[in-house]
mmCIF file of C-alpha atoms in Angstrom:
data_model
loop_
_atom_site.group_PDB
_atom_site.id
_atom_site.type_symbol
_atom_site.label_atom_id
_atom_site.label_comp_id
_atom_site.label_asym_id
_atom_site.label_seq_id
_atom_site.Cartn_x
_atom_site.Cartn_y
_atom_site.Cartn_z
ATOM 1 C CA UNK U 1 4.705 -1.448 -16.298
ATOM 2 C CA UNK U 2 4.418 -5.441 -16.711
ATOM 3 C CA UNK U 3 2.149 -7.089 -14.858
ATOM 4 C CA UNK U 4 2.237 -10.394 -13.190
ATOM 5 C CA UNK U 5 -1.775 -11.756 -14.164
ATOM 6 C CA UNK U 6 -2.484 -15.047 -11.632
ATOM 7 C CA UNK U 7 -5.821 -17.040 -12.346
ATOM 8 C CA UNK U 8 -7.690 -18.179 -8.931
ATOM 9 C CA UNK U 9 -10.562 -20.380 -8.966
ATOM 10 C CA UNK U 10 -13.269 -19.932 -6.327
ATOM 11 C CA UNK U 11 -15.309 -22.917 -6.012
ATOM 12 C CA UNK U 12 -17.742 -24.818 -3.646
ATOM 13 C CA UNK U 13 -21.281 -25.056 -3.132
ATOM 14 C CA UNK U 14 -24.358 -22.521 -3.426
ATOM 15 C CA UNK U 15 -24.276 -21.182 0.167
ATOM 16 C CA UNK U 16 -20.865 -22.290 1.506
ATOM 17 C CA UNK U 17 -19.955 -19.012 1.745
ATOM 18 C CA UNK U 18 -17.600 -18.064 -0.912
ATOM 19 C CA UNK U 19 -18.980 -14.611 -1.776
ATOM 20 C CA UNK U 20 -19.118 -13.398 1.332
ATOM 21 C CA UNK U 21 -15.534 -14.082 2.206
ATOM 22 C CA UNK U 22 -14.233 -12.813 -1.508
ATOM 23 C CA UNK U 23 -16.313 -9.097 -0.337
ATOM 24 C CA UNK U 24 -14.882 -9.315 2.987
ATOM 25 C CA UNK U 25 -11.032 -10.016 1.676
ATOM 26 C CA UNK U 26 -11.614 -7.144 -1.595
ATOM 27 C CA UNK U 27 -14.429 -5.089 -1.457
ATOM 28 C CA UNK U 28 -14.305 -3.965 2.285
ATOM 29 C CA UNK U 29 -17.054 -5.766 3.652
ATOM 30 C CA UNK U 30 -17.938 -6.064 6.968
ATOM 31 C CA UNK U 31 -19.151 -9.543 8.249
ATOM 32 C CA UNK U 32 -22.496 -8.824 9.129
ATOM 33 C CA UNK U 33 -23.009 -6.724 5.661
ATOM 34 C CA UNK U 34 -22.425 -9.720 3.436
ATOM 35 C CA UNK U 35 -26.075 -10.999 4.905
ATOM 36 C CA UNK U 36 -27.430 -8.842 2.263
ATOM 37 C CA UNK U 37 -25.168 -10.769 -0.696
ATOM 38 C CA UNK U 38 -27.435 -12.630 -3.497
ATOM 39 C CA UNK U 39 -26.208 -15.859 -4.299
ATOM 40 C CA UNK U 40 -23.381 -15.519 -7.633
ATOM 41 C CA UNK U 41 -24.763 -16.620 -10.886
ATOM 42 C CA UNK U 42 -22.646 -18.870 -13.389
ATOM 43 C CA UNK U 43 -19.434 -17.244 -13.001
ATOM 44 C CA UNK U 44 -18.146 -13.383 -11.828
ATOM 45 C CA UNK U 45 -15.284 -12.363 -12.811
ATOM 46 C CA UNK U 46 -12.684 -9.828 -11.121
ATOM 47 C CA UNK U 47 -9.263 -8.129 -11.191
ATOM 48 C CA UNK U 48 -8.209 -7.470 -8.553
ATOM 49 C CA UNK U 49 -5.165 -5.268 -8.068
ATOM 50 C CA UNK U 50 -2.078 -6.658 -5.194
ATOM 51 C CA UNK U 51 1.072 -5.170 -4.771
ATOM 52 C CA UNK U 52 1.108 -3.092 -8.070
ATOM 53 C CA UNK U 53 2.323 -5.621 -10.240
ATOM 54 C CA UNK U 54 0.179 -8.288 -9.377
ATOM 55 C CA UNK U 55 -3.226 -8.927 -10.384
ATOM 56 C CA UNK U 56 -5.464 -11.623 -8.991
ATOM 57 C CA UNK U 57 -8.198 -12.990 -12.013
ATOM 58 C CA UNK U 58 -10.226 -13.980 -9.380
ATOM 59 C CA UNK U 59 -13.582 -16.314 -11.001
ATOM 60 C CA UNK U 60 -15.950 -16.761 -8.284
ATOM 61 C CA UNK U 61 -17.972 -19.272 -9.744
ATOM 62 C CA UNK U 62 -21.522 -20.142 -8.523
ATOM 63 C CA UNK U 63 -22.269 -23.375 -6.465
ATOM 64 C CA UNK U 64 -26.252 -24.260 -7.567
ATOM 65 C CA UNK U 65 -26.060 -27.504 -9.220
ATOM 66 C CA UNK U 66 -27.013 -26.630 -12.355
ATOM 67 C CA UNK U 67 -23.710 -24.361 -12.756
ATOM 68 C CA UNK U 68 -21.277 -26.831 -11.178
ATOM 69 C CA UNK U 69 -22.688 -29.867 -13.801
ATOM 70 C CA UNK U 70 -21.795 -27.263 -16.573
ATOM 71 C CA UNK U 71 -18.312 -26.647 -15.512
ATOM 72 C CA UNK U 72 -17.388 -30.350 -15.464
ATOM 73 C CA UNK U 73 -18.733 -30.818 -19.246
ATOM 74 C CA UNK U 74 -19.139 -27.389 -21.411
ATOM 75 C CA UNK U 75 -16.899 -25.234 -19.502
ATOM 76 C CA UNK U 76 -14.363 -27.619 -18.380
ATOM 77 C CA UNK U 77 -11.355 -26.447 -20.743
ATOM 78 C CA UNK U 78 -12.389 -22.918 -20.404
ATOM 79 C CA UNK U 79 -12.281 -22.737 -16.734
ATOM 80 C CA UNK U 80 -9.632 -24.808 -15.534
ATOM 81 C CA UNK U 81 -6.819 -23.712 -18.153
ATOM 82 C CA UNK U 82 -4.004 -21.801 -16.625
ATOM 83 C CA UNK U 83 -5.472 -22.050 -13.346
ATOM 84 C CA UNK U 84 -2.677 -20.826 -10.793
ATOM 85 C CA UNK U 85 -4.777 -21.488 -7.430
ATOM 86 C CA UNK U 86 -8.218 -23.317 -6.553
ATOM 87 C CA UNK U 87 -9.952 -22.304 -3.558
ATOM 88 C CA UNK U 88 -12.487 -24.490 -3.030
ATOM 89 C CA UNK U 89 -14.737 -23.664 0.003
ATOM 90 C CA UNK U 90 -16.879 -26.772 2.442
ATOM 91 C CA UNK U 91 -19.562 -25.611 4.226
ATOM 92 C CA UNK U 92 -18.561 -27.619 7.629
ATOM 93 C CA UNK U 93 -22.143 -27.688 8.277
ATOM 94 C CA UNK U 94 -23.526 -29.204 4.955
ATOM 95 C CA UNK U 95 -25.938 -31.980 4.456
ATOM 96 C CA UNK U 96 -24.686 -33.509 1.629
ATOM 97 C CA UNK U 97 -21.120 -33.847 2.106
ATOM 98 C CA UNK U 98 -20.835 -36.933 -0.260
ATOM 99 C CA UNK U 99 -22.227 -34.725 -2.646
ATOM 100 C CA UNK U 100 -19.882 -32.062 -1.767
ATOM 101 C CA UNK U 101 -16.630 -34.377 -2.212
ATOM 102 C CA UNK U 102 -17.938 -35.632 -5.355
ATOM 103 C CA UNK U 103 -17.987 -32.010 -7.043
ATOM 104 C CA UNK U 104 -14.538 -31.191 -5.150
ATOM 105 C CA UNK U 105 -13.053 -34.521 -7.062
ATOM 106 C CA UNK U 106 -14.659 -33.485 -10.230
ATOM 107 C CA UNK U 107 -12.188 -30.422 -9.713
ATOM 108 C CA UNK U 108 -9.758 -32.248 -9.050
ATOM 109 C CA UNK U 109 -9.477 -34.179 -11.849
ATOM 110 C CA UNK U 110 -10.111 -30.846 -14.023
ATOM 111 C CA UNK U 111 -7.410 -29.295 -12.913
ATOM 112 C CA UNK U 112 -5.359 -32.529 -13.570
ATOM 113 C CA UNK U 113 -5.955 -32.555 -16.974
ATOM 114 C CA UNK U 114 -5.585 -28.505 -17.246
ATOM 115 C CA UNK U 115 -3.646 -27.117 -14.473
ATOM 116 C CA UNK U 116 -1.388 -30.159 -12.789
ATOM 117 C CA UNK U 117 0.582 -28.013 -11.133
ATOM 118 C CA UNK U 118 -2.030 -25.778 -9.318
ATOM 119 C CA UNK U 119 -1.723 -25.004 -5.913
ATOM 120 C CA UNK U 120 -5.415 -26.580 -4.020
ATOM 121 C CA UNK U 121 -6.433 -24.834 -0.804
ATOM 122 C CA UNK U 122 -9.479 -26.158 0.701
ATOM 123 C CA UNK U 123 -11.499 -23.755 3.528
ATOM 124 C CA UNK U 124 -13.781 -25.847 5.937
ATOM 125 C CA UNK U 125 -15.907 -22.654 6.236
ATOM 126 C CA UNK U 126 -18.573 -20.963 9.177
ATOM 127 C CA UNK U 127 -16.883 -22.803 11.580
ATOM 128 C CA UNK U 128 -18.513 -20.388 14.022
ATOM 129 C CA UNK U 129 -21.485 -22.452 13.615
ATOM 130 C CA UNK U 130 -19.472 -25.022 15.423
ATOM 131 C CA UNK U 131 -19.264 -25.881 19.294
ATOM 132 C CA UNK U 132 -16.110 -24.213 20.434
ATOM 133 C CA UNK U 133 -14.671 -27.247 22.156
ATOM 134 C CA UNK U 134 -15.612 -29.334 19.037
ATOM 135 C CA UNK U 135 -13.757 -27.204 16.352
ATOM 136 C CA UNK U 136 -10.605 -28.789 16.153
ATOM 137 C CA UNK U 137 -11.838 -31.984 16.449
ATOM 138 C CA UNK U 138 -14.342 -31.615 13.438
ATOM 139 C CA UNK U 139 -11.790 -29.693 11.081
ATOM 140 C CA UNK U 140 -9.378 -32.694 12.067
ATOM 141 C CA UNK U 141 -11.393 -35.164 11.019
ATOM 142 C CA UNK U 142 -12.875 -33.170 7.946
ATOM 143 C CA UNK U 143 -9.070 -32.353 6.859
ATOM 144 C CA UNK U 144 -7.873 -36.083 6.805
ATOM 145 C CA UNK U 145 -11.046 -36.974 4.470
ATOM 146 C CA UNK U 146 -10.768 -33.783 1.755
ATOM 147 C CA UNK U 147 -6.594 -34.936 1.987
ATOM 148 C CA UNK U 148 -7.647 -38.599 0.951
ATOM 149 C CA UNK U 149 -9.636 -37.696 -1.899
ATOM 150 C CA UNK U 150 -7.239 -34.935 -3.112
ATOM 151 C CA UNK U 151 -4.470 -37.789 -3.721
ATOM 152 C CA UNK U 152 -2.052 -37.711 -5.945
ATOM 153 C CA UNK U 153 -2.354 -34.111 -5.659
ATOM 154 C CA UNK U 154 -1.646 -32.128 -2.378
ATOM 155 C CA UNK U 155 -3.564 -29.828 -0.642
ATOM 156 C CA UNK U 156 -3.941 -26.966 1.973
ATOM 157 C CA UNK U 157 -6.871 -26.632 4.999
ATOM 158 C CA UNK U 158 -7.731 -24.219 6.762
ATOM 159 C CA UNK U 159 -10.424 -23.960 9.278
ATOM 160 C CA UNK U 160 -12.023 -20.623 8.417
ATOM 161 C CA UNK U 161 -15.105 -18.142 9.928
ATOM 162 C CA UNK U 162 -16.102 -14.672 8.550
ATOM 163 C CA UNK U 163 -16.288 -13.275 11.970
ATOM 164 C CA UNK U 164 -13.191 -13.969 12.936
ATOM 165 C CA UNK U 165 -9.608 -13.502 12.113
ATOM 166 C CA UNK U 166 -8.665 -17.080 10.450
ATOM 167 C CA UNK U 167 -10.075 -15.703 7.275
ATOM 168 C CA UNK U 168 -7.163 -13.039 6.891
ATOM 169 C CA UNK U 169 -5.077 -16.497 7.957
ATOM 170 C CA UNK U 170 -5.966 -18.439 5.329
ATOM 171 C CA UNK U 171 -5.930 -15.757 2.745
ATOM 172 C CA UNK U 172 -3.001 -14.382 3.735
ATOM 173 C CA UNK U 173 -1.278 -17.594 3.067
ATOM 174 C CA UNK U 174 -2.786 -18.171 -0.372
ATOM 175 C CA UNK U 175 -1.281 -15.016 -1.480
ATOM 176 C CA UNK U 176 1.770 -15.303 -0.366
ATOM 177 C CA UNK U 177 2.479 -17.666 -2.385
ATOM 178 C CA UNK U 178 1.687 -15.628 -5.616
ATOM 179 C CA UNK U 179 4.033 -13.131 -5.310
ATOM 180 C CA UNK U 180 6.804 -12.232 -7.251
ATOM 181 C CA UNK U 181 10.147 -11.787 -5.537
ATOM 182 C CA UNK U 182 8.846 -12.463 -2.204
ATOM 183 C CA UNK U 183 12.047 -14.328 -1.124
ATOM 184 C CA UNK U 184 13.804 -10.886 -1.868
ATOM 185 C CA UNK U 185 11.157 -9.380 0.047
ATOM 186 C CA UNK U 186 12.093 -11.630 2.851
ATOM 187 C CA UNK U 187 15.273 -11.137 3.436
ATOM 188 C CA UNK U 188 15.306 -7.816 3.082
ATOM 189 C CA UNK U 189 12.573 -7.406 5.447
ATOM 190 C CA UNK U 190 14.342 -9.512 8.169
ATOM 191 C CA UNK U 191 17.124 -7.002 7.321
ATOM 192 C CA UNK U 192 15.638 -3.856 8.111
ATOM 193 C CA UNK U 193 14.273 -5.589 11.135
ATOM 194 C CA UNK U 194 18.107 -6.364 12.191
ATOM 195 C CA UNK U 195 18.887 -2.607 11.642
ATOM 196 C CA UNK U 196 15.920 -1.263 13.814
ATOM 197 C CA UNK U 197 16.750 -3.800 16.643
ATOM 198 C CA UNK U 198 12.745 -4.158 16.214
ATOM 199 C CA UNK U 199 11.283 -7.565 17.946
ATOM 200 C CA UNK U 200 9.497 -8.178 14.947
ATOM 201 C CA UNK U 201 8.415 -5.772 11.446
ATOM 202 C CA UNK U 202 5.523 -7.255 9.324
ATOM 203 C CA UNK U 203 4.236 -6.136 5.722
ATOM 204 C CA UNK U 204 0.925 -5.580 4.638
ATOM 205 C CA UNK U 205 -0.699 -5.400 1.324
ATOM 206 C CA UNK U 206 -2.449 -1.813 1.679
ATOM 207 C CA UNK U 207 -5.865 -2.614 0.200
ATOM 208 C CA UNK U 208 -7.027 -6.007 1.615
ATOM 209 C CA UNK U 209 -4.413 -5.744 5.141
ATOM 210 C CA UNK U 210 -3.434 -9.026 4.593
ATOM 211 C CA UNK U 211 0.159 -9.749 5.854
ATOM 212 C CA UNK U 212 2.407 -10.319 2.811
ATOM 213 C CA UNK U 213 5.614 -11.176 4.762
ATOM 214 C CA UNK U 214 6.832 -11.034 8.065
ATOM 215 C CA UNK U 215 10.508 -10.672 10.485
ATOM 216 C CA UNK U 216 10.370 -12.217 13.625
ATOM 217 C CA UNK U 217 13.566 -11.584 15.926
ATOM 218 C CA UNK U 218 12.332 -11.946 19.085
ATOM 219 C CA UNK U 219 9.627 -14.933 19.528
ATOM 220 C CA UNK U 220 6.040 -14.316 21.156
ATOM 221 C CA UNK U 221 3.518 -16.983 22.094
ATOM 222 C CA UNK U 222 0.288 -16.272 19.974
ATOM 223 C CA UNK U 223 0.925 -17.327 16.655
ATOM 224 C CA UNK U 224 -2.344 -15.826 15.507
ATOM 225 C CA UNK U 225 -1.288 -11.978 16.463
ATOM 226 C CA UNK U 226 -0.855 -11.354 12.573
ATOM 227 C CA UNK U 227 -3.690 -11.926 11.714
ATOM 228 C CA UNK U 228 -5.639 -10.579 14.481
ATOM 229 C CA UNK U 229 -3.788 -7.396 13.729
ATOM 230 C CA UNK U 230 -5.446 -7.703 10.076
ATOM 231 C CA UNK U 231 -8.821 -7.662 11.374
ATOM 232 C CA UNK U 232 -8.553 -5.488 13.740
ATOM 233 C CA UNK U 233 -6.698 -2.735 11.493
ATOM 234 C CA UNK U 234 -9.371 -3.169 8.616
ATOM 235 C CA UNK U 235 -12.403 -2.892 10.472
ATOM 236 C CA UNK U 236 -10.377 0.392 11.807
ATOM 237 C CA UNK U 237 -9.557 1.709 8.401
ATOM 238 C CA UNK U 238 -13.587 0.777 7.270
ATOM 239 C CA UNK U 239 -14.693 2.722 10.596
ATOM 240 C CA UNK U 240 -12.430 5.897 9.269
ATOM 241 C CA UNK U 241 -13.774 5.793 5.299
ATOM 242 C CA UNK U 242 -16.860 6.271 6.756
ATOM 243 C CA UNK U 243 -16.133 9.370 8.400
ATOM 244 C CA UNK U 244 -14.938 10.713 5.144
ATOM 245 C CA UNK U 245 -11.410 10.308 6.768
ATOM 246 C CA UNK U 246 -7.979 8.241 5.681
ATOM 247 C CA UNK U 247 -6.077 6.357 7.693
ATOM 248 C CA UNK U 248 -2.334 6.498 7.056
ATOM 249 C CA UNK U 249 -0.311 5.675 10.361
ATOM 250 C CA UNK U 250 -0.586 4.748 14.263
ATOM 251 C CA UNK U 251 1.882 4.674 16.781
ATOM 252 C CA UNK U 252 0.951 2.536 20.225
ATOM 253 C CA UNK U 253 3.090 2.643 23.363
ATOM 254 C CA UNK U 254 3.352 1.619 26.947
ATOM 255 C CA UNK U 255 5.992 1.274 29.514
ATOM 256 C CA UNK U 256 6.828 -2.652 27.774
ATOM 257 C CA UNK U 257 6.826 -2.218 24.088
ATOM 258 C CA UNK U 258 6.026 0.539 21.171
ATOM 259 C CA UNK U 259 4.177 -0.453 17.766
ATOM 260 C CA UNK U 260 4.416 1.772 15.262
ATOM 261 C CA UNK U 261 1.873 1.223 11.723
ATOM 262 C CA UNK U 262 2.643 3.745 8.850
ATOM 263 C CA UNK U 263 1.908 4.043 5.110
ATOM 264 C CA UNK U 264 5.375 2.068 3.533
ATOM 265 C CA UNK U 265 5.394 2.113 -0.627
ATOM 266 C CA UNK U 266 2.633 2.733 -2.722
ATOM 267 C CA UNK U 267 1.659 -0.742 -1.952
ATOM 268 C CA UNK U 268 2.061 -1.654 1.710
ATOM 269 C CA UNK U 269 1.954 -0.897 5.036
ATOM 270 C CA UNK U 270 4.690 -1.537 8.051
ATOM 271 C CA UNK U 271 4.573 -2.512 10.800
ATOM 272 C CA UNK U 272 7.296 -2.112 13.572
ATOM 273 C CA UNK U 273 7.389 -4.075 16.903
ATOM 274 C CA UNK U 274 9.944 -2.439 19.709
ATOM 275 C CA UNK U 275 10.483 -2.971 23.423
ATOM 276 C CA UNK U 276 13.797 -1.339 23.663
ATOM 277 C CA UNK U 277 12.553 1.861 25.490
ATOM 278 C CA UNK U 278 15.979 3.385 25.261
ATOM 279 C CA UNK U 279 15.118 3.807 21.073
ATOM 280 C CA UNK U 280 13.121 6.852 20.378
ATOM 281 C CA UNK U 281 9.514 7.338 18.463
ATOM 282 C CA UNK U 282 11.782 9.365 15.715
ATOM 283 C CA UNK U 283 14.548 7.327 15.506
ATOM 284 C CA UNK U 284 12.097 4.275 13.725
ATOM 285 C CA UNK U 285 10.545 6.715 11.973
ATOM 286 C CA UNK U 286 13.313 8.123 10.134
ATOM 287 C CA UNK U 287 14.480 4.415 9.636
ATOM 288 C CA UNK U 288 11.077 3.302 7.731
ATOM 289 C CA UNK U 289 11.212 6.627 5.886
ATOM 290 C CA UNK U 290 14.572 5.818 4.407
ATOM 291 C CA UNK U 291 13.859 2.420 3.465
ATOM 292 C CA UNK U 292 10.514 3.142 1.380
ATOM 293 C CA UNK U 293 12.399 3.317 -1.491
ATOM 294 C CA UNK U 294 14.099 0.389 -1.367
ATOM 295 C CA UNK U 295 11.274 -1.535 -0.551
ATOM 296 C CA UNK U 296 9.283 0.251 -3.308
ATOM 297 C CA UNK U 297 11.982 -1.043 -6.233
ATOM 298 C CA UNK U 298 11.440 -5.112 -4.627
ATOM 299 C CA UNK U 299 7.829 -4.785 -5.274
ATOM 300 C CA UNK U 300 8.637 -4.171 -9.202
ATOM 301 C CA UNK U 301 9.674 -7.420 -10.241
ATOM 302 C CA UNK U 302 11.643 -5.944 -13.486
ATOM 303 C CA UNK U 303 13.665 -3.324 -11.543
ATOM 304 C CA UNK U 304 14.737 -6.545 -9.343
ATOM 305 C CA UNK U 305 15.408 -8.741 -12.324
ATOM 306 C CA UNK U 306 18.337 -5.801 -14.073
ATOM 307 C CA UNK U 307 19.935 -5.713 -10.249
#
């Protein structure tokens, strides 16, 4: 089986956070368990497995100052060579910002001699810690100044908390843009959302629940339901592993819609949005049981390639 190997940088300062949210994403954290997370030392290194095909060399690279100087100078070809993504995390409640810009540049200008055409997502992070009605104002402003400095290169922001769901947000959207084939994906997916006469069908990756891709027919007014449903599905899956049990599908229904979850490939989960009452519980079943295997040959990207 080939396998599509994607380098991710994960970079910021000692305690911005970055652990925390890589346990969280991977290695089924909870929020409040990650208190108990030591601070990383140099470098750790991961694979971690998406989609099959796809694996995510994921260095999570320690923030004390000590480390960072050391990337910039001894490590600095090592590290930022065939870097596919930098994450690089801003605690929004830091001290030394100027600091904090000055090792984010130092990046920068890595990756520009390395890497130029990297894709740079920047997460202004715990933005719990934050006065509700201030958020937006403070990510605003802290967004315009990490865009400044990240010229000529372009960049990504997202506000982000670990105890809420713009952390499945923000990651979702980083991976998306890793995988292979996901315009076939796509249409295919908007598709099978056509045949079911479904309001809307969304993909997950089956480890992490992030949303992978996503059909919407008929439009709906919070545009953070997907990843709500992330959250809210993984902490349900983490509640079932711990009673030694394994959660595999859901079905949810009231007199104005029906929302049916179920295992999909090896890979994913579906989900299907209906509020056509008329169409029964095993009428959309039957239809995501006969297009598993379809979906299962788009996720192998050299199956696609001979079609």
């Amino acid at each position: 089986m080939n396998k599509t190997k994607k380098k991710v940088l994960l970079m910021g300062k000692s305690g911005s956070g970055k652990t925390s949210m890589r346990s969280i994403i991977f290695a089924n954290y909870i929020a409040r368990d990650t208190r108990r997370l030591g601070a990383t030392i140099d470098i750790e290194h991961s694979h971690v497995r998406f989609l099959g095909n796809l694996v995510l060399n994921l260095w999570d690279c320690g923030g004390q100052e000590a480390f960072m100087e050391q990337y910039f100078v001894n490590q600095r070809d090592s590290i930022f060579k065939h870097v596919e993504v930098l994450i690089y995390v801003f605690d929004v409640e830091s001290r030394e910002l100027e600091k904090d810009m000055h090792y984010y540049q130092s990046c920068l200008e890595a990756l520009l001699a390395n890497s130029k055409d990297a894709k740079i997502f920047c997460l202004v992070h715990k933005m719990d810690l934050v006065q509700e009605d201030q958020r937006e104002q403070i990510f605003r402003e802290r967004e315009d100044d990490i865009k400044r400095l990240s010229q000529p290169l372009s960049c990504e922001c997202y506000a982000t908390s670990i105890w809420d769901e713009t952390l499945y947000r923000a990651w979702s959207n980083i991976v998306y843009l890793l995988i292979p084939n996901v315009s076939k994906l796509e249409t295919s997916l908007r598709q099978f959302a056509e045949i079911l006469e479904a309001d809307e069908v969304l993909l997950f990756e089956k480890a992490t629940f992030l949303v992978i891709s996503s059909s919407t027919i008929k439009t709906h007014k919070d545009s953070h339901r997907f990843e709500k449903i992330s959250n809210i599905i993984k902490q349900f899956k983490l509640s079932c592993s711990k009673l030694a049990a394994s959660f595999q599908s859901m079905e949810v229904r009231n007199e104005k819609f029906a929302a049916f979850i179920d295992l999909f490939t090896p890979n994913t989960y579906v989900m299907v949005i209906m509020s056509d009452p008329t169409i029964s519980s095993a009428a959309t079943l039957m239809n995501i049981k006969n297009a598993r295997k379809h979906f299962e040959r788009l996720e192998k990207p050299e199956e696609v390639a001979r079609r």
